[in-house]
PDB file of C-alpha atoms in Angstrom:
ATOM      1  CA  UNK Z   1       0.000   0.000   0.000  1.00 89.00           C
ATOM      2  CA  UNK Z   2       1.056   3.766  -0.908  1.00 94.00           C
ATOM      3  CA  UNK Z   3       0.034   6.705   0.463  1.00 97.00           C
ATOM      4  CA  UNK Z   4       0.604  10.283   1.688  1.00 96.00           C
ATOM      5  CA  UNK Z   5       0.119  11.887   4.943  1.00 96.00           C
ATOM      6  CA  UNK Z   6      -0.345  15.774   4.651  1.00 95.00           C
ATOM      7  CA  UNK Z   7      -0.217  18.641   7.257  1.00 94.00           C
ATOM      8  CA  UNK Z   8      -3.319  20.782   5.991  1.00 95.00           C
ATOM      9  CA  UNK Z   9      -2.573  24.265   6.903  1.00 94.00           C
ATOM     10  CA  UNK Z  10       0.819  25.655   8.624  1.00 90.00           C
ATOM     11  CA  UNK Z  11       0.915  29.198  10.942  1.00 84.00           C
ATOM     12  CA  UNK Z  12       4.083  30.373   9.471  1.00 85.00           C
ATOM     13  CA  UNK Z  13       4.641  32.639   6.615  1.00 85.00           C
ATOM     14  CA  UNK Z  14       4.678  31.803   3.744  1.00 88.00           C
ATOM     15  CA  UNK Z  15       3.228  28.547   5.082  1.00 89.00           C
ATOM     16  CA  UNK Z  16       0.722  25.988   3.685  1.00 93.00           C
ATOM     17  CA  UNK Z  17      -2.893  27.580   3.281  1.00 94.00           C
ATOM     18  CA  UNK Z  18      -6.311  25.404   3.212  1.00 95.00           C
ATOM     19  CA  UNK Z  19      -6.333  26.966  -0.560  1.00 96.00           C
ATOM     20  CA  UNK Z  20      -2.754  24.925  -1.403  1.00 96.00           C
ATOM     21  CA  UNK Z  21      -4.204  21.850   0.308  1.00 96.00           C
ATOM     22  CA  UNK Z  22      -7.506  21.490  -1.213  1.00 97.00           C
ATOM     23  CA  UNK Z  23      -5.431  22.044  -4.844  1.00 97.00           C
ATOM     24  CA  UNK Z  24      -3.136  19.185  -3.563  1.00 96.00           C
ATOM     25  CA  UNK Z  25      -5.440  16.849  -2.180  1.00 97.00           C
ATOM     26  CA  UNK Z  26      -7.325  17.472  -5.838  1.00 96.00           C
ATOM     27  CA  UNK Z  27      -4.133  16.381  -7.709  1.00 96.00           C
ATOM     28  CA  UNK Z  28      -3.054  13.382  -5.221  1.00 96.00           C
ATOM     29  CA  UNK Z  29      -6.768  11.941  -5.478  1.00 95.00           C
ATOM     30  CA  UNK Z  30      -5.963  11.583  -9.342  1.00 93.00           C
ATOM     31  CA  UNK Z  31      -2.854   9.596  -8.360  1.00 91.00           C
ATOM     32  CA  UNK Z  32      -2.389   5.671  -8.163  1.00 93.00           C
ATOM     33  CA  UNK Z  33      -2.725   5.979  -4.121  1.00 96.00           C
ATOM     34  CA  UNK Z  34      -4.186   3.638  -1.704  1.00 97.00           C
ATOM     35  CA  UNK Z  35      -4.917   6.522   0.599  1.00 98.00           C
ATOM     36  CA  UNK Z  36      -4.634   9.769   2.364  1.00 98.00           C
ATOM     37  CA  UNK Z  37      -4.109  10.585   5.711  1.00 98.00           C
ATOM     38  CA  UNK Z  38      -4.851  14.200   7.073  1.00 97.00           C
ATOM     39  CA  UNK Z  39      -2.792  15.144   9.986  1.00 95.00           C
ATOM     40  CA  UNK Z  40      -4.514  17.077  12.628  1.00 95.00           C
ATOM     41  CA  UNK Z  41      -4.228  17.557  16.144  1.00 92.00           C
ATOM     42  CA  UNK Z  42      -8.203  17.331  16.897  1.00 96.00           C
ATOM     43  CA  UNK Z  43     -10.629  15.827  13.896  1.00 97.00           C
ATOM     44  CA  UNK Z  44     -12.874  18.911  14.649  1.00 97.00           C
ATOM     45  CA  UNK Z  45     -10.341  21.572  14.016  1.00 96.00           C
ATOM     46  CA  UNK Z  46     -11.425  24.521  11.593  1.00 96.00           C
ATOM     47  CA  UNK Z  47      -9.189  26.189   9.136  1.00 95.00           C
ATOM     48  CA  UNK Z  48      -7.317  29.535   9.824  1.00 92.00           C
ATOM     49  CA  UNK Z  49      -8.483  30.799   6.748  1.00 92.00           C
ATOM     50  CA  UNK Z  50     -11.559  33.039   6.179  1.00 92.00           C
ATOM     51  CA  UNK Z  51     -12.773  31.274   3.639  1.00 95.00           C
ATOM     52  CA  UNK Z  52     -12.642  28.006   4.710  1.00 96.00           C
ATOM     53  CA  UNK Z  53     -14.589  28.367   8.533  1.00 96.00           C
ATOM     54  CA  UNK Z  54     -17.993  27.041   7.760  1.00 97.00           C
ATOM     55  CA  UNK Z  55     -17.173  23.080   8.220  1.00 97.00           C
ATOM     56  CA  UNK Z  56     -14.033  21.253  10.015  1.00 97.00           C
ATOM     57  CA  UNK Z  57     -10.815  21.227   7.709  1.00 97.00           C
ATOM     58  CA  UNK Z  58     -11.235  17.152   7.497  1.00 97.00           C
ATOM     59  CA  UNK Z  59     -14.903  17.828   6.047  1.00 98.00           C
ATOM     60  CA  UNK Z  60     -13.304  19.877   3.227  1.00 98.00           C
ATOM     61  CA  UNK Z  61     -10.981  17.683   2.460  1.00 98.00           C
ATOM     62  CA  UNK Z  62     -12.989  14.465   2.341  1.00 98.00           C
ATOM     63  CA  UNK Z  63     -15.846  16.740  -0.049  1.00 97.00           C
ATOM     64  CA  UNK Z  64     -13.108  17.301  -2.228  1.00 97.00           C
ATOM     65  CA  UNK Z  65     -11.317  13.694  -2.702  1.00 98.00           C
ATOM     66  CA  UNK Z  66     -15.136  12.980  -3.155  1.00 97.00           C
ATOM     67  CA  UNK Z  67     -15.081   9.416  -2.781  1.00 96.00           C
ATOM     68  CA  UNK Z  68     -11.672   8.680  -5.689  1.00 97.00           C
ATOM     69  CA  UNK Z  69      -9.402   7.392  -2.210  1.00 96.00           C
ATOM     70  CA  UNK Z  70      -9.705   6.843   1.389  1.00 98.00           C
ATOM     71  CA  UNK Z  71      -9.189   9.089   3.504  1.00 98.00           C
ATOM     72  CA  UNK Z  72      -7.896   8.316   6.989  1.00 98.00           C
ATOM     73  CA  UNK Z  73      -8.993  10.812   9.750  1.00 97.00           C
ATOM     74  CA  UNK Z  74      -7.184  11.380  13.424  1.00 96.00           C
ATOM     75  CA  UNK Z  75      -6.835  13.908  15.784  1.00 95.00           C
ATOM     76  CA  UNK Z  76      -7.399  13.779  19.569  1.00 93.00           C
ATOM     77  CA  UNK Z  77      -9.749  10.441  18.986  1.00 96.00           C
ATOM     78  CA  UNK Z  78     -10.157   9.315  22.629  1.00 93.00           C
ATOM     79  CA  UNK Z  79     -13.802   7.739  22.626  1.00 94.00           C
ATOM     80  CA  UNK Z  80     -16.063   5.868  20.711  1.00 95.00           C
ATOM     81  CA  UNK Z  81     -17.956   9.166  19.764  1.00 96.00           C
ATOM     82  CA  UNK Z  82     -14.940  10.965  18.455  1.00 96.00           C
ATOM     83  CA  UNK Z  83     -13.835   7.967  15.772  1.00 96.00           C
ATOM     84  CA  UNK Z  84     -17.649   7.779  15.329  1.00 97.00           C
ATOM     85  CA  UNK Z  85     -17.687  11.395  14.302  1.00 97.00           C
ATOM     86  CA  UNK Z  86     -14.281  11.092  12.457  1.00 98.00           C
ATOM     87  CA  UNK Z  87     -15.837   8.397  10.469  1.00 98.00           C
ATOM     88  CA  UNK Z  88     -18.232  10.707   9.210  1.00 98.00           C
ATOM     89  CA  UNK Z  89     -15.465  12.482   7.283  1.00 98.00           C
ATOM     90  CA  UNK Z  90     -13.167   9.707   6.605  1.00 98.00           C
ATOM     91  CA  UNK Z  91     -13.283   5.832   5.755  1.00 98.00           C
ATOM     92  CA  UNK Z  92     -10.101   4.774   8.255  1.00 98.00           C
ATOM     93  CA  UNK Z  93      -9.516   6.067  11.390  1.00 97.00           C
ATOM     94  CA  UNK Z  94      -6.431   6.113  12.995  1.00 96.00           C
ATOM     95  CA  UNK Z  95      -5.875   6.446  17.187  1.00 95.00           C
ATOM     96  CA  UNK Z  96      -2.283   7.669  18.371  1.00 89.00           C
ATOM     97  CA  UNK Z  97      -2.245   8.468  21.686  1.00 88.00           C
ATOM     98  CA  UNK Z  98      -4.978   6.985  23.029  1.00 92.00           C
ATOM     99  CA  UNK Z  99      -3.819   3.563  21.949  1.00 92.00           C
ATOM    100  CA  UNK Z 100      -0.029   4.187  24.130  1.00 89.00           C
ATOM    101  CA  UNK Z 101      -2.075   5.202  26.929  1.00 90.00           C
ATOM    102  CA  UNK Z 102      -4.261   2.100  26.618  1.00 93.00           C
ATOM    103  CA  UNK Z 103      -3.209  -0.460  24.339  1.00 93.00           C
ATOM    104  CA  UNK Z 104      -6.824  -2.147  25.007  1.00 95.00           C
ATOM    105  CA  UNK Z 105      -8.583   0.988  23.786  1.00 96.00           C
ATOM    106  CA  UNK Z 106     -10.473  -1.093  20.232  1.00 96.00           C
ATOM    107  CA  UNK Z 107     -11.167  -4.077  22.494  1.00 97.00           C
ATOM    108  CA  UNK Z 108     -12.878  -2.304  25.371  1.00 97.00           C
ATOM    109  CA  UNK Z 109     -14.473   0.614  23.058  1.00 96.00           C
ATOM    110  CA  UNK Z 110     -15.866  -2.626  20.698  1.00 95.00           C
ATOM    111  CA  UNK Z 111     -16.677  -4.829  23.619  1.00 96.00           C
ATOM    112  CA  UNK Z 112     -18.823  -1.838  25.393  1.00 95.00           C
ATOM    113  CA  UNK Z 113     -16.234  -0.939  28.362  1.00 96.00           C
ATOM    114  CA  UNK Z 114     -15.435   2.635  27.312  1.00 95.00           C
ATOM    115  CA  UNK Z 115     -15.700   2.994  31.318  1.00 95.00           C
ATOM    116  CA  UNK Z 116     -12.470   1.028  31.942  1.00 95.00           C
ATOM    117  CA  UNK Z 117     -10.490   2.653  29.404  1.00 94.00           C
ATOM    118  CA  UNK Z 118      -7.376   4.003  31.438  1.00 90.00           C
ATOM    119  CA  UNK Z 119      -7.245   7.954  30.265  1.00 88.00           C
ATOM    120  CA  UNK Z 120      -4.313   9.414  31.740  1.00 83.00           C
ATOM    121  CA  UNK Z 121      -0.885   7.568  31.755  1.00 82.00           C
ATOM    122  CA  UNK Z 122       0.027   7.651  35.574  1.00 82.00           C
ATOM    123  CA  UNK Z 123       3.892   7.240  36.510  1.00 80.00           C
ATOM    124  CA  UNK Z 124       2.946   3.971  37.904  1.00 81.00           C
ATOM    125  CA  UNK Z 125       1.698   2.440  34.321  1.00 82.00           C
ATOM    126  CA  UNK Z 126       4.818   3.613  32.614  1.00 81.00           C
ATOM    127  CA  UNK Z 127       7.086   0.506  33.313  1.00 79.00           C
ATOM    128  CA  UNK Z 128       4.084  -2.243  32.373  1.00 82.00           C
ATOM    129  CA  UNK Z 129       3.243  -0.458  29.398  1.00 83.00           C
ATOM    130  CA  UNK Z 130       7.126   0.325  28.745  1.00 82.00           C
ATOM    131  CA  UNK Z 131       6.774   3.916  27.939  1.00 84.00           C
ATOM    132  CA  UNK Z 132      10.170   6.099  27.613  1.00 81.00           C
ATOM    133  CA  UNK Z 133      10.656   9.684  28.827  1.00 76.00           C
ATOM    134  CA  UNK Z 134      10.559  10.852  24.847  1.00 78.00           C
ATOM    135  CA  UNK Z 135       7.226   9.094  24.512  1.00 79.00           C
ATOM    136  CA  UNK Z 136       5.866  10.863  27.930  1.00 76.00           C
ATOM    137  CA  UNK Z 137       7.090  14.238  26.334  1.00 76.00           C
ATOM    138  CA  UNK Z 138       4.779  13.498  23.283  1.00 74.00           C
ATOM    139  CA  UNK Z 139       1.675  12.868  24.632  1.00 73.00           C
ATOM    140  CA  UNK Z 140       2.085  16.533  26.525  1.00 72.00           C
TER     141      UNK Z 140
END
Protein backbone atom coordinates (compact mmCIF):
# COMPACT_ATOMS: atom_id res chain seq x y z
CA UNK A 1 0.00 0.00 0.00
CA UNK A 2 1.06 3.77 -0.91
CA UNK A 3 0.03 6.70 0.46
CA UNK A 4 0.60 10.28 1.69
CA UNK A 5 0.12 11.89 4.94
CA UNK A 6 -0.35 15.77 4.65
CA UNK A 7 -0.22 18.64 7.26
CA UNK A 8 -3.32 20.78 5.99
CA UNK A 9 -2.57 24.27 6.90
CA UNK A 10 0.82 25.65 8.62
CA UNK A 11 0.92 29.20 10.94
CA UNK A 12 4.08 30.37 9.47
CA UNK A 13 4.64 32.64 6.62
CA UNK A 14 4.68 31.80 3.74
CA UNK A 15 3.23 28.55 5.08
CA UNK A 16 0.72 25.99 3.69
CA UNK A 17 -2.89 27.58 3.28
CA UNK A 18 -6.31 25.40 3.21
CA UNK A 19 -6.33 26.97 -0.56
CA UNK A 20 -2.75 24.92 -1.40
CA UNK A 21 -4.20 21.85 0.31
CA UNK A 22 -7.51 21.49 -1.21
CA UNK A 23 -5.43 22.04 -4.84
CA UNK A 24 -3.14 19.19 -3.56
CA UNK A 25 -5.44 16.85 -2.18
CA UNK A 26 -7.32 17.47 -5.84
CA UNK A 27 -4.13 16.38 -7.71
CA UNK A 28 -3.05 13.38 -5.22
CA UNK A 29 -6.77 11.94 -5.48
CA UNK A 30 -5.96 11.58 -9.34
CA UNK A 31 -2.85 9.60 -8.36
CA UNK A 32 -2.39 5.67 -8.16
CA UNK A 33 -2.73 5.98 -4.12
CA UNK A 34 -4.19 3.64 -1.70
CA UNK A 35 -4.92 6.52 0.60
CA UNK A 36 -4.63 9.77 2.36
CA UNK A 37 -4.11 10.59 5.71
CA UNK A 38 -4.85 14.20 7.07
CA UNK A 39 -2.79 15.14 9.99
CA UNK A 40 -4.51 17.08 12.63
CA UNK A 41 -4.23 17.56 16.14
CA UNK A 42 -8.20 17.33 16.90
CA UNK A 43 -10.63 15.83 13.90
CA UNK A 44 -12.87 18.91 14.65
CA UNK A 45 -10.34 21.57 14.02
CA UNK A 46 -11.42 24.52 11.59
CA UNK A 47 -9.19 26.19 9.14
CA UNK A 48 -7.32 29.53 9.82
CA UNK A 49 -8.48 30.80 6.75
CA UNK A 50 -11.56 33.04 6.18
CA UNK A 51 -12.77 31.27 3.64
CA UNK A 52 -12.64 28.01 4.71
CA UNK A 53 -14.59 28.37 8.53
CA UNK A 54 -17.99 27.04 7.76
CA UNK A 55 -17.17 23.08 8.22
CA UNK A 56 -14.03 21.25 10.02
CA UNK A 57 -10.82 21.23 7.71
CA UNK A 58 -11.24 17.15 7.50
CA UNK A 59 -14.90 17.83 6.05
CA UNK A 60 -13.30 19.88 3.23
CA UNK A 61 -10.98 17.68 2.46
CA UNK A 62 -12.99 14.47 2.34
CA UNK A 63 -15.85 16.74 -0.05
CA UNK A 64 -13.11 17.30 -2.23
CA UNK A 65 -11.32 13.69 -2.70
CA UNK A 66 -15.14 12.98 -3.15
CA UNK A 67 -15.08 9.42 -2.78
CA UNK A 68 -11.67 8.68 -5.69
CA UNK A 69 -9.40 7.39 -2.21
CA UNK A 70 -9.70 6.84 1.39
CA UNK A 71 -9.19 9.09 3.50
CA UNK A 72 -7.90 8.32 6.99
CA UNK A 73 -8.99 10.81 9.75
CA UNK A 74 -7.18 11.38 13.42
CA UNK A 75 -6.84 13.91 15.78
CA UNK A 76 -7.40 13.78 19.57
CA UNK A 77 -9.75 10.44 18.99
CA UNK A 78 -10.16 9.32 22.63
CA UNK A 79 -13.80 7.74 22.63
CA UNK A 80 -16.06 5.87 20.71
CA UNK A 81 -17.96 9.17 19.76
CA UNK A 82 -14.94 10.97 18.45
CA UNK A 83 -13.84 7.97 15.77
CA UNK A 84 -17.65 7.78 15.33
CA UNK A 85 -17.69 11.39 14.30
CA UNK A 86 -14.28 11.09 12.46
CA UNK A 87 -15.84 8.40 10.47
CA UNK A 88 -18.23 10.71 9.21
CA UNK A 89 -15.46 12.48 7.28
CA UNK A 90 -13.17 9.71 6.61
CA UNK A 91 -13.28 5.83 5.76
CA UNK A 92 -10.10 4.77 8.26
CA UNK A 93 -9.52 6.07 11.39
CA UNK A 94 -6.43 6.11 13.00
CA UNK A 95 -5.88 6.45 17.19
CA UNK A 96 -2.28 7.67 18.37
CA UNK A 97 -2.24 8.47 21.69
CA UNK A 98 -4.98 6.99 23.03
CA UNK A 99 -3.82 3.56 21.95
CA UNK A 100 -0.03 4.19 24.13
CA UNK A 101 -2.08 5.20 26.93
CA UNK A 102 -4.26 2.10 26.62
CA UNK A 103 -3.21 -0.46 24.34
CA UNK A 104 -6.82 -2.15 25.01
CA UNK A 105 -8.58 0.99 23.79
CA UNK A 106 -10.47 -1.09 20.23
CA UNK A 107 -11.17 -4.08 22.49
CA UNK A 108 -12.88 -2.30 25.37
CA UNK A 109 -14.47 0.61 23.06
CA UNK A 110 -15.87 -2.63 20.70
CA UNK A 111 -16.68 -4.83 23.62
CA UNK A 112 -18.82 -1.84 25.39
CA UNK A 113 -16.23 -0.94 28.36
CA UNK A 114 -15.44 2.64 27.31
CA UNK A 115 -15.70 2.99 31.32
CA UNK A 116 -12.47 1.03 31.94
CA UNK A 117 -10.49 2.65 29.40
CA UNK A 118 -7.38 4.00 31.44
CA UNK A 119 -7.24 7.95 30.26
CA UNK A 120 -4.31 9.41 31.74
CA UNK A 121 -0.89 7.57 31.75
CA UNK A 122 0.03 7.65 35.57
CA UNK A 123 3.89 7.24 36.51
CA UNK A 124 2.95 3.97 37.90
CA UNK A 125 1.70 2.44 34.32
CA UNK A 126 4.82 3.61 32.61
CA UNK A 127 7.09 0.51 33.31
CA UNK A 128 4.08 -2.24 32.37
CA UNK A 129 3.24 -0.46 29.40
CA UNK A 130 7.13 0.32 28.74
CA UNK A 131 6.77 3.92 27.94
CA UNK A 132 10.17 6.10 27.61
CA UNK A 133 10.66 9.68 28.83
CA UNK A 134 10.56 10.85 24.85
CA UNK A 135 7.23 9.09 24.51
CA UNK A 136 5.87 10.86 27.93
CA UNK A 137 7.09 14.24 26.33
CA UNK A 138 4.78 13.50 23.28
CA UNK A 139 1.67 12.87 24.63
CA UNK A 140 2.08 16.53 26.53
Amino acid sequence: MVGYRFSPEEYEEPGIKMADTIYLVDKLADKELDYLHISLGDYKRVSVSEEYKEKSIMQYIHENINGRLPLIGVGDVRTKEDAENTLENAELVAVGRTLIIDPHWTSKVLEGKEDTIRRVLADQDREELMIGNSIVEFLK
